[in-house]
Amino acid sequence: MFLEGYTQKTRWRRAARGLSFVMIAAAIWGAYFAWRPPAPTLGLRHIEHWGRDSRTVSLTFDDGPHPLTTPLLLAALKRANVKATFFVVGDGLRLYPELARRMVRDGHSLANHSQYHFNLTRISPTEYPHEIETCFAAIERAYKSAGKEVRPTRLFRPPGGGLNREAIDYLYRNDVTLGWWSNNVGDWARPPAWKIWSGVTSNLRPGDIILLHDAGVGTPQAIPGIVKAARHQGLEFAPMPEQ
Ligand SMILES: [Zn+2]
């Protein structure tokens, strides 16, 4: 009698254990399917680094043109003899076409940072074509109005780095290259120049793509020190690669 009750209890316990295992496994499986990245993620072209063997690094500036900081950046880059990549906002090109022309005439490359700087995760996917293609068209016009040969680009950096399944899927289907970075000091928060300089240079590795912003006065002031430290390491500067 005692033994029978014991066996019965053990059976129930085993069944309960088995059931909870199945439920946990189902929850993990379900969570994975809800989260899993879309298949195109694997095929989406993205650039975040020049490659391990490269001795080149790139300075990239998001959010311009800006009436106050773009002239300061252009002056600092000219003095340092560095060509960079500006991830411009299409509406900024419309507002400050003369600054866009100066970027191009100084030999810098333009790339896409959206038309209005909306985070793609917070707008409807129906707005992606306008947010992305309008800026590509504005970039092409900026090259032409500067009297320079158009450097065709499909390089795009999402505002705030915001990406979700729909955005990744759109970029993949529309032949866009994701322009990422490998060195990020957080200069969007407007730290003083010395902090930007020490943050970038203490982590600087060959091949780095350095994320900076055309938004604060600390960044242009940090350029000479960053360039000097990089050249001291035997590194050279070029605009970000397209492929
Ligand atoms: Zn931005």
Tab-separated table of C-alpha atoms and ligand atoms in Angstrom:
chain	number	residue	atom	x	y	z
A	1	MET	CA	0.000	0.000	0.000
A	2	PHE	CA	2.706	2.388	1.054
A	3	LEU	CA	4.845	1.397	-1.904
A	4	GLU	CA	1.955	1.807	-4.356
A	5	GLY	CA	1.318	5.377	-3.114
A	6	TYR	CA	5.011	6.146	-3.420
A	7	THR	CA	5.203	4.872	-7.025
A	8	GLN	CA	2.114	6.884	-7.925
A	9	LYS	CA	3.663	10.048	-6.503
A	10	THR	CA	6.926	9.500	-8.364
A	11	ARG	CA	5.022	9.060	-11.594
A	12	TRP	CA	3.194	12.333	-11.103
A	13	ARG	CA	6.413	14.088	-10.271
A	14	ARG	CA	8.059	12.717	-13.391
A	15	ALA	CA	5.095	13.758	-15.520
A	16	ALA	CA	5.134	17.264	-14.025
A	17	ARG	CA	8.864	17.536	-14.625
A	18	GLY	CA	8.471	16.370	-18.213
A	19	LEU	CA	5.663	18.821	-18.807
A	20	SER	CA	7.576	21.773	-17.389
A	21	PHE	CA	10.565	20.836	-19.570
A	22	VAL	CA	8.353	20.845	-22.666
A	23	MET	CA	6.833	24.181	-21.656
A	24	ILE	CA	10.229	25.826	-21.066
A	25	ALA	CA	11.550	24.487	-24.359
A	26	ALA	CA	8.429	25.767	-26.140
A	27	ALA	CA	8.871	29.214	-24.525
A	28	ILE	CA	12.529	29.408	-25.604
A	29	TRP	CA	11.658	28.252	-29.105
A	30	GLY	CA	8.784	30.757	-29.290
A	31	ALA	CA	10.989	33.594	-28.051
A	32	TYR	CA	13.625	32.747	-30.642
A	33	PHE	CA	11.076	32.813	-33.459
A	34	ALA	CA	9.692	36.140	-32.244
A	35	TRP	CA	13.188	37.641	-32.013
A	36	ARG	CA	15.136	35.940	-34.809
A	37	PRO	CA	16.634	38.319	-37.328
A	38	PRO	CA	15.108	38.309	-40.793
A	39	ALA	CA	16.873	36.151	-43.331
A	40	PRO	CA	18.141	39.153	-45.384
A	41	THR	CA	20.283	40.276	-42.426
A	42	LEU	CA	22.851	37.781	-43.530
A	43	GLY	CA	22.874	39.169	-47.065
A	44	LEU	CA	22.667	42.884	-46.245
A	45	ARG	CA	25.888	44.610	-47.287
A	46	HIS	CA	27.414	46.445	-44.378
A	47	ILE	CA	30.701	48.194	-43.763
A	48	GLU	CA	31.998	48.867	-40.280
A	49	HIS	CA	35.755	48.513	-40.732
A	50	TRP	CA	38.400	48.621	-43.471
A	51	GLY	CA	39.601	45.116	-42.649
A	52	ARG	CA	42.201	43.718	-40.300
A	53	ASP	CA	45.190	44.233	-42.595
A	54	SER	CA	44.357	47.797	-43.526
A	55	ARG	CA	46.400	50.787	-42.409
A	56	THR	CA	43.594	53.170	-43.352
A	57	VAL	CA	41.045	54.761	-41.042
A	58	SER	CA	38.016	56.951	-41.825
A	59	LEU	CA	36.499	59.937	-40.112
A	60	THR	CA	32.719	60.030	-40.574
A	61	PHE	CA	30.442	62.866	-39.473
A	62	ASP	CA	26.688	62.424	-39.004
A	63	ASP	CA	23.841	64.966	-38.964
A	64	GLY	CA	25.241	67.838	-41.072
A	65	PRO	CA	25.261	70.187	-42.716
A	66	HIS	CA	25.075	72.509	-39.741
A	67	PRO	CA	25.530	76.284	-40.119
A	68	LEU	CA	27.830	76.559	-37.112
A	69	THR	CA	29.840	73.349	-37.007
A	70	THR	CA	30.245	72.388	-40.681
A	71	PRO	CA	32.543	75.369	-41.461
A	72	LEU	CA	34.622	74.543	-38.364
A	73	LEU	CA	34.916	70.887	-39.382
A	74	LEU	CA	35.806	71.749	-42.973
A	75	ALA	CA	38.506	74.136	-41.763
A	76	ALA	CA	39.959	71.551	-39.364
A	77	LEU	CA	39.937	68.825	-42.047
A	78	LYS	CA	41.547	71.095	-44.642
A	79	ARG	CA	44.287	72.102	-42.239
A	80	ALA	CA	44.937	68.430	-41.382
A	81	ASN	CA	44.735	67.454	-45.081
A	82	VAL	CA	42.166	64.737	-44.404
A	83	LYS	CA	39.271	63.654	-46.641
A	84	ALA	CA	36.277	62.367	-44.708
A	85	THR	CA	32.731	61.083	-45.214
A	86	PHE	CA	29.748	63.227	-44.233
A	87	PHE	CA	26.555	61.281	-43.503
A	88	VAL	CA	24.244	64.149	-44.359
A	89	VAL	CA	20.578	64.756	-43.641
A	90	GLY	CA	18.655	65.494	-46.870
A	91	ASP	CA	16.692	68.362	-45.360
A	92	GLY	CA	19.970	69.951	-44.230
A	93	LEU	CA	21.200	69.875	-47.830
A	94	ARG	CA	18.026	71.716	-48.825
A	95	LEU	CA	18.526	74.342	-46.091
A	96	TYR	CA	22.289	74.834	-46.522
A	97	PRO	CA	23.188	73.979	-50.107
A	98	GLU	CA	26.301	76.144	-50.000
A	99	LEU	CA	27.717	74.056	-47.130
A	100	ALA	CA	27.020	70.862	-49.077
A	101	ARG	CA	28.881	72.316	-52.065
A	102	ARG	CA	31.832	73.182	-49.831
A	103	MET	CA	31.961	69.602	-48.498
A	104	VAL	CA	32.073	68.283	-52.049
A	105	ARG	CA	34.551	70.881	-53.377
A	106	ASP	CA	36.897	70.113	-50.482
A	107	GLY	CA	37.015	66.507	-51.705
A	108	HIS	CA	34.898	64.849	-49.016
A	109	SER	CA	32.376	62.112	-49.741
A	110	LEU	CA	28.683	62.386	-48.988
A	111	ALA	CA	26.570	59.499	-47.723
A	112	ASN	CA	22.968	59.154	-46.596
A	113	HIS	CA	21.731	59.796	-43.049
A	114	SER	CA	18.026	60.001	-44.104
A	115	GLN	CA	15.877	62.915	-45.226
A	116	TYR	CA	14.544	64.119	-41.843
A	117	HIS	CA	16.579	62.136	-39.329
A	118	PHE	CA	13.622	60.010	-38.254
A	119	ASN	CA	14.507	56.829	-36.414
A	120	LEU	CA	13.369	54.057	-38.770
A	121	THR	CA	12.006	52.018	-35.878
A	122	ARG	CA	9.546	54.805	-35.034
A	123	ILE	CA	8.056	55.465	-38.462
A	124	SER	CA	5.924	53.372	-40.775
A	125	PRO	CA	7.782	51.273	-43.369
A	126	THR	CA	5.666	53.097	-45.984
A	127	GLU	CA	7.795	56.178	-45.229
A	128	TYR	CA	11.133	54.424	-45.843
A	129	PRO	CA	11.302	55.191	-49.574
A	130	HIS	CA	10.896	58.916	-48.893
A	131	GLU	CA	13.270	58.946	-45.920
A	132	ILE	CA	16.006	57.124	-47.797
A	133	GLU	CA	15.682	57.738	-51.534
A	134	THR	CA	14.988	61.495	-51.240
A	135	CYS	CA	18.310	61.906	-49.453
A	136	PHE	CA	20.192	59.859	-52.081
A	137	ALA	CA	18.715	62.140	-54.763
A	138	ALA	CA	19.704	65.259	-52.773
A	139	ILE	CA	23.280	63.954	-52.501
A	140	GLU	CA	23.472	63.479	-56.255
A	141	ARG	CA	22.235	67.046	-56.783
A	142	ALA	CA	24.835	68.362	-54.299
A	143	TYR	CA	27.689	66.819	-56.342
A	144	LYS	CA	26.260	68.242	-59.557
A	145	SER	CA	25.721	71.727	-58.156
A	146	ALA	CA	29.309	71.736	-56.872
A	147	GLY	CA	30.429	71.056	-60.441
A	148	LYS	CA	32.003	67.758	-59.379
A	149	GLU	CA	31.674	64.285	-60.758
A	150	VAL	CA	28.942	62.409	-58.885
A	151	ARG	CA	30.351	59.746	-56.573
A	152	PRO	CA	27.532	57.220	-56.738
A	153	THR	CA	26.633	56.009	-53.279
A	154	ARG	CA	24.201	53.562	-51.689
A	155	LEU	CA	25.803	54.038	-48.287
A	156	PHE	CA	23.228	54.706	-45.564
A	157	ARG	CA	23.559	55.128	-41.810
A	158	PRO	CA	20.248	54.922	-39.911
A	159	PRO	CA	19.521	57.836	-37.532
A	160	GLY	CA	20.217	56.781	-33.966
A	161	GLY	CA	21.430	53.444	-35.352
A	162	GLY	CA	17.736	52.443	-35.283
A	163	LEU	CA	17.003	49.227	-37.164
A	164	ASN	CA	14.302	46.597	-36.986
A	165	ARG	CA	13.167	43.707	-39.182
A	166	GLU	CA	11.190	45.936	-41.562
A	167	ALA	CA	14.053	48.421	-41.963
A	168	ILE	CA	16.662	45.710	-42.579
A	169	ASP	CA	14.342	44.073	-45.086
A	170	TYR	CA	13.839	47.398	-46.920
A	171	LEU	CA	17.586	48.121	-47.072
A	172	TYR	CA	18.282	44.644	-48.400
A	173	ARG	CA	15.600	44.796	-51.095
A	174	ASN	CA	16.721	48.258	-52.239
A	175	ASP	CA	20.421	47.568	-52.612
A	176	VAL	CA	21.476	49.824	-49.739
A	177	THR	CA	24.803	49.367	-47.949
A	178	LEU	CA	24.651	49.807	-44.198
A	179	GLY	CA	27.347	52.287	-43.142
A	180	TRP	CA	28.316	51.281	-39.637
A	181	TRP	CA	31.357	52.131	-37.471
A	182	SER	CA	33.954	50.535	-35.211
A	183	ASN	CA	34.986	53.501	-33.053
A	184	ASN	CA	32.300	55.485	-31.247
A	185	VAL	CA	33.200	58.028	-28.594
A	186	GLY	CA	29.659	59.401	-28.146
A	187	ASP	CA	30.435	62.970	-29.221
A	188	TRP	CA	26.710	63.529	-29.917
A	189	ALA	CA	26.441	64.288	-26.178
A	190	ARG	CA	28.824	67.248	-26.759
A	191	PRO	CA	31.689	66.349	-24.428
A	192	PRO	CA	34.698	68.715	-24.390
A	193	ALA	CA	37.321	68.344	-27.137
A	194	TRP	CA	39.916	66.646	-24.917
A	195	LYS	CA	37.430	63.906	-24.007
A	196	ILE	CA	36.599	63.292	-27.668
A	197	TRP	CA	40.305	63.169	-28.525
A	198	SER	CA	41.198	60.791	-25.683
A	199	GLY	CA	38.128	58.584	-26.285
A	200	VAL	CA	38.874	58.149	-29.999
A	201	THR	CA	42.636	57.749	-29.763
A	202	SER	CA	42.741	55.414	-26.755
A	203	ASN	CA	40.640	52.874	-28.687
A	204	LEU	CA	41.997	53.528	-32.157
A	205	ARG	CA	42.843	50.418	-34.209
A	206	PRO	CA	44.005	50.079	-37.818
A	207	GLY	CA	41.042	49.969	-40.199
A	208	ASP	CA	38.693	51.831	-37.848
A	209	ILE	CA	35.696	53.736	-39.082
A	210	ILE	CA	35.285	56.542	-36.585
A	211	LEU	CA	31.788	57.801	-35.806
A	212	LEU	CA	31.633	61.518	-35.032
A	213	HIS	CA	28.985	64.224	-35.389
A	214	ASP	CA	28.666	67.497	-37.244
A	215	ALA	CA	26.843	68.969	-34.286
A	216	GLY	CA	29.096	70.223	-31.481
A	217	VAL	CA	32.108	72.535	-31.331
A	218	GLY	CA	34.227	70.007	-29.412
A	219	THR	CA	34.498	67.698	-32.411
A	220	PRO	CA	36.265	70.113	-34.822
A	221	GLN	CA	38.639	71.064	-32.010
A	222	ALA	CA	39.487	67.393	-31.457
A	223	ILE	CA	40.364	66.738	-35.132
A	224	PRO	CA	44.019	67.914	-35.107
A	225	GLY	CA	44.855	65.727	-32.098
A	226	ILE	CA	43.061	62.677	-33.493
A	227	VAL	CA	44.805	62.999	-36.861
A	228	LYS	CA	48.196	63.496	-35.249
A	229	ALA	CA	47.810	60.428	-33.009
A	230	ALA	CA	46.618	58.249	-35.912
A	231	ARG	CA	49.480	59.312	-38.195
A	232	HIS	CA	51.877	58.659	-35.357
A	233	GLN	CA	50.596	55.044	-35.417
A	234	GLY	CA	51.348	54.909	-39.156
A	235	LEU	CA	47.692	55.185	-40.161
A	236	GLU	CA	46.341	57.175	-43.088
A	237	PHE	CA	42.932	58.724	-43.676
A	238	ALA	CA	40.464	58.222	-46.521
A	239	PRO	CA	36.700	58.569	-46.952
A	240	MET	CA	34.751	55.483	-45.979
A	241	PRO	CA	34.779	52.676	-48.571
A	242	GLU	CA	31.612	51.953	-50.543
A	243	GLN	CA	32.135	48.206	-50.769
B	1	ZN	ZN	22.233	61.202	-36.553
